[in-house]
Short mmCIF file of C-alpha atoms and ligand atoms in Angstrom, two decimals:
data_model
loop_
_atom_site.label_atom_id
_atom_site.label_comp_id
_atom_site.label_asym_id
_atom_site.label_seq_id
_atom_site.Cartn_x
_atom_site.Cartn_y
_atom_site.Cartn_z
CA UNK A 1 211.58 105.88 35.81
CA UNK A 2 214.14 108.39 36.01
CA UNK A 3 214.01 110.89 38.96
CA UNK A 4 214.14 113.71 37.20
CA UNK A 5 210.96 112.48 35.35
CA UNK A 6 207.30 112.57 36.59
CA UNK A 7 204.43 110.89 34.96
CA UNK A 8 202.69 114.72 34.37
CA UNK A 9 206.09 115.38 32.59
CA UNK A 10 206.80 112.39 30.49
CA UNK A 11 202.64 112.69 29.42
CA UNK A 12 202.43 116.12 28.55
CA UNK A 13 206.13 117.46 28.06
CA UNK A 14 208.67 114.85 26.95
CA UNK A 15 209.16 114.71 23.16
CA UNK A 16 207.06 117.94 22.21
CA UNK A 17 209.55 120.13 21.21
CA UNK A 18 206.94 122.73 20.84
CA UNK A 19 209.22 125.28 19.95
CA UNK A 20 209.55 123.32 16.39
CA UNK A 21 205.86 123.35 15.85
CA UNK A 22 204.66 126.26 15.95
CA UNK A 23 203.86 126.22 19.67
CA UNK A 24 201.00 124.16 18.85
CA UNK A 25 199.88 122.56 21.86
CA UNK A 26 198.99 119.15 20.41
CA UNK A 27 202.10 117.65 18.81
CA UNK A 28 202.22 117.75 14.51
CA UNK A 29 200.86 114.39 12.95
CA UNK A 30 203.70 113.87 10.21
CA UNK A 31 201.53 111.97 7.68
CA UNK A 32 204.01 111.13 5.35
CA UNK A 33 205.12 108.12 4.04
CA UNK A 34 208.85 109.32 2.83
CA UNK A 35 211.86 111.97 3.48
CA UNK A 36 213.53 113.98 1.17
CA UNK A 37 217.57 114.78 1.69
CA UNK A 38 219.20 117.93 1.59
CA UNK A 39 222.13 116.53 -1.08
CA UNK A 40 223.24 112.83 -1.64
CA UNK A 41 225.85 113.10 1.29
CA UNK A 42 223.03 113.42 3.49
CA UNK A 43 221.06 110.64 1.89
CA UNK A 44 223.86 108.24 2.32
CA UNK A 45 224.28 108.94 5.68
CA UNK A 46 220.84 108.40 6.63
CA UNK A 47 220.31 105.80 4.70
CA UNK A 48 223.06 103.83 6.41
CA UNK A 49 221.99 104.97 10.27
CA UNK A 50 218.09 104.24 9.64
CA UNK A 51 217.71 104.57 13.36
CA UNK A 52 219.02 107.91 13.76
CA UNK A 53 217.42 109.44 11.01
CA UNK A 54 214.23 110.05 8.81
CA UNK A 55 214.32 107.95 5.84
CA UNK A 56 211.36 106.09 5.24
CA UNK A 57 207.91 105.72 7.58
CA UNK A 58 208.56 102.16 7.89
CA UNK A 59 211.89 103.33 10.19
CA UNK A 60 211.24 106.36 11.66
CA UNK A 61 208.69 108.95 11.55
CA UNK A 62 208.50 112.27 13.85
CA UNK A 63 205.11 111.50 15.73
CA UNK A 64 205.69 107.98 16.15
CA UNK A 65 209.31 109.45 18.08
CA UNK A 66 207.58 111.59 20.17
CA UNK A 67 205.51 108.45 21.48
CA UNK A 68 208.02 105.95 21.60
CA UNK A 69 210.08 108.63 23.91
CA UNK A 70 206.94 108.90 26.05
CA UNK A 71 206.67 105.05 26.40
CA UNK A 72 209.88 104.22 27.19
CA UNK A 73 210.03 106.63 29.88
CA UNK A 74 207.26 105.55 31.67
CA UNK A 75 208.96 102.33 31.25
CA UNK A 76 212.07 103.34 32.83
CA UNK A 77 213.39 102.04 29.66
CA UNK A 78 216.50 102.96 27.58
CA UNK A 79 214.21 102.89 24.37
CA UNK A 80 211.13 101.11 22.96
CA UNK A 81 209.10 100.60 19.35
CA UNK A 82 205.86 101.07 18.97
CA UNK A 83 203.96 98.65 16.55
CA UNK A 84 200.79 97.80 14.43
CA UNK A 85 199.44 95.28 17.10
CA UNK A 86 200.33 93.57 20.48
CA UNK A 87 201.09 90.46 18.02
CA UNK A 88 203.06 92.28 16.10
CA UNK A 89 205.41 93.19 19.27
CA UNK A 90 205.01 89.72 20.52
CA UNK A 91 206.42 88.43 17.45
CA UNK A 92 208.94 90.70 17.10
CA UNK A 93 210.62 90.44 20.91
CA UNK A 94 210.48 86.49 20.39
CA UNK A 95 211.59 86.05 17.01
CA UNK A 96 214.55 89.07 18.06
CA UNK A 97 215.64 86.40 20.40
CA UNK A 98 215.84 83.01 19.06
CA UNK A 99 217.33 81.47 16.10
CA UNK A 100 216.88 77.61 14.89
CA UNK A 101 217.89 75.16 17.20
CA UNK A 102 217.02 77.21 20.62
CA UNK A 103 214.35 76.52 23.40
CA UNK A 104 211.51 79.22 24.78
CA UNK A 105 209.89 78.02 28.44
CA UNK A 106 206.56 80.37 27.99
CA UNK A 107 204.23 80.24 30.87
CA UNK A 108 200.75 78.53 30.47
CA UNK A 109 197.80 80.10 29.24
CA UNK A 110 199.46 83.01 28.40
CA UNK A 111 197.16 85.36 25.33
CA UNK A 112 196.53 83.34 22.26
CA UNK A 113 198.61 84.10 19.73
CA UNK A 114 201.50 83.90 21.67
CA UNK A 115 201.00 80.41 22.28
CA UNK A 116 200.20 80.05 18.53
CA UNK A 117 203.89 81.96 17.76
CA UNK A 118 205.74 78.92 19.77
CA UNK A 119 203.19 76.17 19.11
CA UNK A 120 202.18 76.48 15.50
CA UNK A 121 204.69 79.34 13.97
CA UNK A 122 208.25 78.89 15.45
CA UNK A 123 207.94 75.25 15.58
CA UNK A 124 208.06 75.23 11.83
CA UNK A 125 211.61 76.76 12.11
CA UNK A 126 213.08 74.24 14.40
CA UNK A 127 212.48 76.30 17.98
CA UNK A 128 210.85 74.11 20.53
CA UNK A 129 209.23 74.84 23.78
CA UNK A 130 208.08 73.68 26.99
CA UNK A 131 204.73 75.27 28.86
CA UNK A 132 204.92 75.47 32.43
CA UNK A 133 202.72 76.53 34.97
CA UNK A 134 204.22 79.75 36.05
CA UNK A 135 202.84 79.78 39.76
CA UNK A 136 205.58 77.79 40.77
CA UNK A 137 209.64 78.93 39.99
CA UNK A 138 210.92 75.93 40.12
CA UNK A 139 208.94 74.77 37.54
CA UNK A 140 210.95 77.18 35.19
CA UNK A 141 214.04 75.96 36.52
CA UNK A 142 213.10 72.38 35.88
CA UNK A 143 212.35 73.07 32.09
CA UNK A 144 215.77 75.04 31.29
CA UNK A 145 217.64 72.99 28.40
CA UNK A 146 221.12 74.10 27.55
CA UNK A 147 219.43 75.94 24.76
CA UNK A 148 217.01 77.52 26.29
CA UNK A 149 217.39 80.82 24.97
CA UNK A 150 214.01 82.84 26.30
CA UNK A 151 211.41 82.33 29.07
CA UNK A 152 208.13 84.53 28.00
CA UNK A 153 205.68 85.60 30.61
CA UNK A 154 202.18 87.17 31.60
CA UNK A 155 201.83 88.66 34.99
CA UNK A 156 199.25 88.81 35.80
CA UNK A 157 197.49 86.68 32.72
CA UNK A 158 194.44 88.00 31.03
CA UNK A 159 191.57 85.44 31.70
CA UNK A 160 192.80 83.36 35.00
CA UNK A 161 194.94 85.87 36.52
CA UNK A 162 197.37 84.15 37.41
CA UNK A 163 200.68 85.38 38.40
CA UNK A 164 204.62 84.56 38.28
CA UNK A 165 207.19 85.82 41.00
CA UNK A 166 209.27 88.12 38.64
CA UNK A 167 211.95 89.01 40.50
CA UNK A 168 212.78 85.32 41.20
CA UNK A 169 211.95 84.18 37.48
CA UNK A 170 214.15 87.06 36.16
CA UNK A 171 217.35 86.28 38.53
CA UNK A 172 216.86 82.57 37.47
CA UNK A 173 216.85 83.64 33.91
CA UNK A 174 220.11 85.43 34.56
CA UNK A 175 222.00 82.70 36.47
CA UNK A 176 221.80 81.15 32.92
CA UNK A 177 221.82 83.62 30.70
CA UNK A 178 218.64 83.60 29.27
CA UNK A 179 216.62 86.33 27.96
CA UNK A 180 213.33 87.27 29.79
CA UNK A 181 210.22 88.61 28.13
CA UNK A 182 207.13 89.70 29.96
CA UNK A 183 203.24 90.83 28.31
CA UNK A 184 202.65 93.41 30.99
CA UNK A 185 199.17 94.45 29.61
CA UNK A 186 196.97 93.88 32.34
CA UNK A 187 199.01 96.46 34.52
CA UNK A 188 200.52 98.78 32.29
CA UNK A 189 203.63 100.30 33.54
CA UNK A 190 202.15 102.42 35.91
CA UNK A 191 201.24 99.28 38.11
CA UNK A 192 203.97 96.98 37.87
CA UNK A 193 207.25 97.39 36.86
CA UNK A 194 209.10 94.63 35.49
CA UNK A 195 212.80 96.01 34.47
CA UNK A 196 213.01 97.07 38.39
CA UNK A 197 212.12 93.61 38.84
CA UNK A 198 215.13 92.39 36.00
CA UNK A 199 213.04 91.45 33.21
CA UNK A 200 214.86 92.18 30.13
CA UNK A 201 211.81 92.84 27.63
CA UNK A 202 208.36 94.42 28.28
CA UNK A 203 205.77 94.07 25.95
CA UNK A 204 202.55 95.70 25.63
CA UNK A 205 199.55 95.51 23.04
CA UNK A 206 198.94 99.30 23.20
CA UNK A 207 195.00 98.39 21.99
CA UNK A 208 194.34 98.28 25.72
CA UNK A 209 194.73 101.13 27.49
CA UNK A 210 197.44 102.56 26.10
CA UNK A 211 195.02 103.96 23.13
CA UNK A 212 191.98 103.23 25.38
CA UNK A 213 189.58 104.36 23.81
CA UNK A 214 188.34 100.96 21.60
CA UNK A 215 189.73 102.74 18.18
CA UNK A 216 193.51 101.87 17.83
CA UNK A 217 195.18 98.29 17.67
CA UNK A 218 199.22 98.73 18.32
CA UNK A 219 201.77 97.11 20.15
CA UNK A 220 204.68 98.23 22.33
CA UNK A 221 208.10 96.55 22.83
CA UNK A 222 210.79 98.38 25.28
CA UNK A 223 213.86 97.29 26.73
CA UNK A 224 217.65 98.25 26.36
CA UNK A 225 218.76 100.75 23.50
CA UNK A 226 221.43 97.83 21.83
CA UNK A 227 218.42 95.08 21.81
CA UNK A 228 216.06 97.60 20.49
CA UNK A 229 217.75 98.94 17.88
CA UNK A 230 219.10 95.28 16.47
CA UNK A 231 214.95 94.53 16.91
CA UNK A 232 214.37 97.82 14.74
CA UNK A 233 217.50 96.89 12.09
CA UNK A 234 215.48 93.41 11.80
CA UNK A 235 211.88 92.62 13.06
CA UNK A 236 210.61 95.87 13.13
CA UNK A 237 211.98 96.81 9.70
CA UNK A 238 212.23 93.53 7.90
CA UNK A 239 208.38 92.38 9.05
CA UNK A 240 206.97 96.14 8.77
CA UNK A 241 204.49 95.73 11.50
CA UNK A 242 205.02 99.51 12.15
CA UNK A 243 202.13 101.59 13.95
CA UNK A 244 200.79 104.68 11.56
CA UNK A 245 201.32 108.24 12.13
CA UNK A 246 197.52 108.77 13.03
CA UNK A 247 197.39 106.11 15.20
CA UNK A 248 200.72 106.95 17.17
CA UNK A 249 199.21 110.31 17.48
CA UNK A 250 195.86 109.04 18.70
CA UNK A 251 197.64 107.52 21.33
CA UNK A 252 199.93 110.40 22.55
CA UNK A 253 196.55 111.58 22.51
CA UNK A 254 194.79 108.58 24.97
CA UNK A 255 198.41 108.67 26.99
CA UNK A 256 197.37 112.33 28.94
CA UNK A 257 194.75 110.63 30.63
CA UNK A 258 196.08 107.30 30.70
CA UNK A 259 196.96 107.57 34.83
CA UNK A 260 192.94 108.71 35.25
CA UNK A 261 191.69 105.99 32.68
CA UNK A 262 193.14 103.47 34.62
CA UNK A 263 192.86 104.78 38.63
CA UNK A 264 188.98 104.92 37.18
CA UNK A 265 188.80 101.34 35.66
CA UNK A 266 190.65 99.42 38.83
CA UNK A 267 188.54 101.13 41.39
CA UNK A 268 185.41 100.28 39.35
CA UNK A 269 186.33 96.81 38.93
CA UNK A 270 187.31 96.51 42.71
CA UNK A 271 183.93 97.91 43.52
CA UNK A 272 182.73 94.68 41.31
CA UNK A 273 184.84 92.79 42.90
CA UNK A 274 183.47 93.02 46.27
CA UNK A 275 180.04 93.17 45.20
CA UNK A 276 180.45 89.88 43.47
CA UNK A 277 182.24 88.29 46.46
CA UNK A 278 179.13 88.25 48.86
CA UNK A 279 177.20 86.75 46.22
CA UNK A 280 175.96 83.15 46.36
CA UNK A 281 175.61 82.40 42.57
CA UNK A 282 179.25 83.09 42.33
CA UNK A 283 181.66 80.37 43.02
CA UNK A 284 184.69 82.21 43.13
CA UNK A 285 185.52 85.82 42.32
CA UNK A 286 188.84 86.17 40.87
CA UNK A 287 191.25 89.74 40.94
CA UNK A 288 194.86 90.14 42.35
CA UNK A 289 194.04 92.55 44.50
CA UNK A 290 191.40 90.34 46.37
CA UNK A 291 192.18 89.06 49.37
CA UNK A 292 190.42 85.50 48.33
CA UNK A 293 193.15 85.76 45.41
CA UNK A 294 195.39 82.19 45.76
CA UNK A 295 198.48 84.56 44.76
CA UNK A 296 197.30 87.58 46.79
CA UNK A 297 200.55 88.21 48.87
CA UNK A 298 202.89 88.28 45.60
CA UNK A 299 200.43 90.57 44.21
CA UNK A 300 200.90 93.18 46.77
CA UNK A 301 204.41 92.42 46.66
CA UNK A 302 205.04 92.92 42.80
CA UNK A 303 202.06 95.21 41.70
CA UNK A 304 200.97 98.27 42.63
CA UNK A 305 197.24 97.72 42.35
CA UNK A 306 194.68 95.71 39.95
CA UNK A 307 193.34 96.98 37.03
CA UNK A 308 190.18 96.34 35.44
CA UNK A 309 190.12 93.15 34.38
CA UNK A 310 188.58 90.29 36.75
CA UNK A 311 186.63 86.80 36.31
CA UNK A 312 184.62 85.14 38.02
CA UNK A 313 183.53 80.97 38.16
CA UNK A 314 179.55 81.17 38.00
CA UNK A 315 177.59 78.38 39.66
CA UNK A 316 175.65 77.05 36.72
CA UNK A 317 174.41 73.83 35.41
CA UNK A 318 174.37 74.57 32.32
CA UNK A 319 176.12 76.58 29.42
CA UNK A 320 172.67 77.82 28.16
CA UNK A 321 172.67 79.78 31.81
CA UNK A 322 175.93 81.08 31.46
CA UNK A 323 174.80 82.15 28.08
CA UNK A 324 171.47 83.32 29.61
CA UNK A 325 173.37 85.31 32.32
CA UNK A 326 175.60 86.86 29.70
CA UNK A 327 172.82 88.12 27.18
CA UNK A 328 170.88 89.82 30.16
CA UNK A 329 173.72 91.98 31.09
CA UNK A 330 172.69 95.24 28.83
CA UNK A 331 175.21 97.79 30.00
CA UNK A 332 178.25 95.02 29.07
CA UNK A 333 178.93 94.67 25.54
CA UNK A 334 179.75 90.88 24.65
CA UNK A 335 183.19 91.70 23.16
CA UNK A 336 187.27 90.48 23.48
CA UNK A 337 189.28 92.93 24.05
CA UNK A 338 189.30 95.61 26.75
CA UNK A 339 190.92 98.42 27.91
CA UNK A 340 188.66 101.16 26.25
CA UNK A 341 185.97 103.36 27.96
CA UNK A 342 183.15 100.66 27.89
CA UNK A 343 182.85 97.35 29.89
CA UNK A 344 182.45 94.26 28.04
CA UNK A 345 181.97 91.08 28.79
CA UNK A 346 183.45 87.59 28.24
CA UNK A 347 182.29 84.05 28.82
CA UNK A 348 185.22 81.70 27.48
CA UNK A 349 182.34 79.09 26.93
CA UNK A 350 181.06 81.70 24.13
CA UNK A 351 184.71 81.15 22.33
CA UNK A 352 183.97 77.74 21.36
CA UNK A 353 181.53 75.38 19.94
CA UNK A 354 181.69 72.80 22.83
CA UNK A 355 183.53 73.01 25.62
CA UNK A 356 185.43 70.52 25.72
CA UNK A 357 187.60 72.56 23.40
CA UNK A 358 188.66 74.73 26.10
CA UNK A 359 192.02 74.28 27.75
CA UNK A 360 191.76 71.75 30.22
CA UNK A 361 192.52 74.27 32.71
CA UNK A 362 190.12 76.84 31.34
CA UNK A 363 186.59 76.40 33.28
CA UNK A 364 183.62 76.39 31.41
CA UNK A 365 181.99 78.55 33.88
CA UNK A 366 184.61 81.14 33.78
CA UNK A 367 183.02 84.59 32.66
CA UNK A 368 185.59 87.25 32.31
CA UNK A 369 184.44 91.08 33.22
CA UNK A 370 186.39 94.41 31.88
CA UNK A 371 185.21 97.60 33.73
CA UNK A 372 185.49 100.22 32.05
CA UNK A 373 184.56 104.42 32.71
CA UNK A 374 180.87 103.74 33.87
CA UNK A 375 179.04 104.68 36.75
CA UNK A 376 179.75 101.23 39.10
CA UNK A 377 176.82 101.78 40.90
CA UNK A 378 175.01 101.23 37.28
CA UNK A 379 177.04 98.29 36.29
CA UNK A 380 176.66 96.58 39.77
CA UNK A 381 173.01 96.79 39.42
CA UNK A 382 173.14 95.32 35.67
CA UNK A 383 174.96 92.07 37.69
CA UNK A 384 172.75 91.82 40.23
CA UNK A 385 169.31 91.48 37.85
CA UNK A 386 171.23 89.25 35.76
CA UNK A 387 172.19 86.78 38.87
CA UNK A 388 168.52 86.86 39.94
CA UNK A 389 167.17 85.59 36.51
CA UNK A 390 169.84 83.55 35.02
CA UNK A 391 167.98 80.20 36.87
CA UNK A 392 164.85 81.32 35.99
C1 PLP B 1 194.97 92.03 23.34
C2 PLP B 1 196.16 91.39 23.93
C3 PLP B 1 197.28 91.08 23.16
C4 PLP B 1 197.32 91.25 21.67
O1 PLP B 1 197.30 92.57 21.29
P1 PLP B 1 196.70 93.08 19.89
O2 PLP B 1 196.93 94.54 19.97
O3 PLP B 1 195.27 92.68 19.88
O4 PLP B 1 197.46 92.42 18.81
C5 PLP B 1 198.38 90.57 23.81
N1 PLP B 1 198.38 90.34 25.14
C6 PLP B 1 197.32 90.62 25.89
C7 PLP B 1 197.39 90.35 27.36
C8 PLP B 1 196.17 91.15 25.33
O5 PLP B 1 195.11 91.40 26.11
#
């Protein structure tokens, strides 16, 4: 982040331009889908610099500005675009790097439908790939191919946790020129952040608690102004995954109290944490910011705290108890997702019909928590009735 630029500036000050709105305090919510032009010298010029101008919704639009200013700021980005879902931006900072022919390295486990992109959608268009298990660096340097041309990552990931050293992935990637890409969604910027670290690309789905409040899906891709704007002259354009006015203004909305939504959610979720720790039915408790956590040293190294995501291995001998556990806990809401104002909760057993369809890394008796703006007291005694009758 710039020094000149505090968080309380960049959320309530940065883009306004109140001046040009009336001095309204909230910022205008430009609900139009086209521009007119002052006289066809003006139309041709904006036509032919898209990015600079107001043409069409699908480029530019005047609230969506103001929040893509605020985002890459907090960033400590040159520039960013701000899309209809995390997908969408996953897509888009992939497909903005790789053409026919080229490698991606993406780390294992890493959210769904990015390993559906490489496995099932860019494999169709002759771009391979090669999982690795991103605990270990060298096991990224072992997969580079001359045409490796990406390695995607997701630190830390959202069911296991699991982290990758991303200053040492990112100079790696640099030694051979190869562009790195990182889903930062569990911490958000304001808990880790990767271009200090030398990522090239940071990627967000702005669902989470960017919008926070369970009523927006949108994405978020920043990085440096010439990659973003050939991403917005191509993917951002060409595929039109583009985030709405009202929903870009719902989240310049969510984005004041983002720094309060998410100091709330991490200390609730540690308080979970170690409540969950001293329990015998749990086999393992796993968060970052635990000191039981395998990768607990690099997390204090590369993050600034743990947010409110954590999962835990329940001792169970059966998924009917898992299930039984998960249907007593009535102030969770069985949901995916997270991020909003409500916890929810997520056994990975409940995603499929048997387990052996889970990844073969993915334990059945994983159940994934997401604490949201509740009392923790309340929540903490929810757990603890459901871990004395889930035997019974
Ligand atoms: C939810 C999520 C996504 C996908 O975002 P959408 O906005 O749902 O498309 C990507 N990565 C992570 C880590 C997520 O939790």
């Amino acid at each position: 982040m710039p020094q000149n630029m505090d968080i309380s500036y960049i959320l309530n000050q940065l883009g306004e331009e109140r001046g040009d709105h009336y001095n309204a305090v909230a910022p205008p919510l430009v609900q139009t889908s086209n521009f007119a032009f002052n006289d066809v010298a003006h139309m041709r010029h904006s036509v032919n610099h898209e990015m600079d101008s107001h043409v069409y919704t699908r480029g530019n639009n005047p609230t969506v500005s103001i929040l893509r200013q605020k985002l890459a700021a907090l960033e400590g980005a040159e520039d960013c675009l701000v899309f209809a879902s995390g997908a969408a931006a996953i897509s888009a900072a992939v497909m903005s790097q790789v053409q026919a022919g080229d490698h991606v390295i993406c780390v294992d486990k890493p959210y769904g439908w990015a390993d559906k992109l490489l496995r099932q959608y860019l494999a169709r268009f002759g771009v391979t790939h090669t999982f690795v298990d991103g605990r270990e660096v060298d096991n990224f340097r072992k997969a580079i191919q001359p045409n490796t041309k990406v390695i995607y990552l997701e630190s830390p990931n959202s069911i296991t946790l699991e982290l990758q050293d991303l200053k040492a992935v990112a100079a790696l990637a640099k030694q051979h020129n190869i562009t790195t890409i990182i889903d930062n969604t569990y911490c958000t910027s304001l808990l880790q952040q990767p271009i200090d670290l030398g990522i090239d690309l940071v990627l967000y789905s702005g669902t989470k608690y960017h919008a926070g409040h369970s009523d927006v899906v949108a994405g978020i891709v920043c990085g440096r102004k010439q990659v973003i704007e050939k991403m917005f002259n191509t993917e951002y354009m060409n595929i039109g995954a583009i985030i709405s006015p009202l929903n870009a203004w719902l989240m310049i909305r969510s984005l004041r109290t983002l720094p309060l939504r998410l100091k709330a959610s991490g200390e609730g979720a540690a308080k979970v944490v170690e409540f969950l720790a001293n329990r015998p039915e749990v086999e393992q408790v796993i968060y970052p910011m635990h000191p039981s956590f395998p990768q607990y040293q690099l997390a204090q190294q590369q993050m600034q705290g743990a947010s409110g995501i954590l999962s835990i291995l329940l001792k169970a001998d059966s998924v009917a108890q898992i299930e039984k556990f998960t249907n007593s806990l009535d102030r969770f809401l069985i949901a995916v997702s997270w991020g909003g104002h409500e916890s929810l909760v997520l056994p990975v057993s409940g995603l499929v019909y048997s387990i052996d369809e889970l990844h073969p890394t993915l334990p059945w008796n994983l159940v994934r928590f997401y604490i949201g703006l509740e009392d923790p007291a309340v929540l903490i005694e929810n757990i603890k009735h459901a871990l004395e009758t889930y035997r019974q």
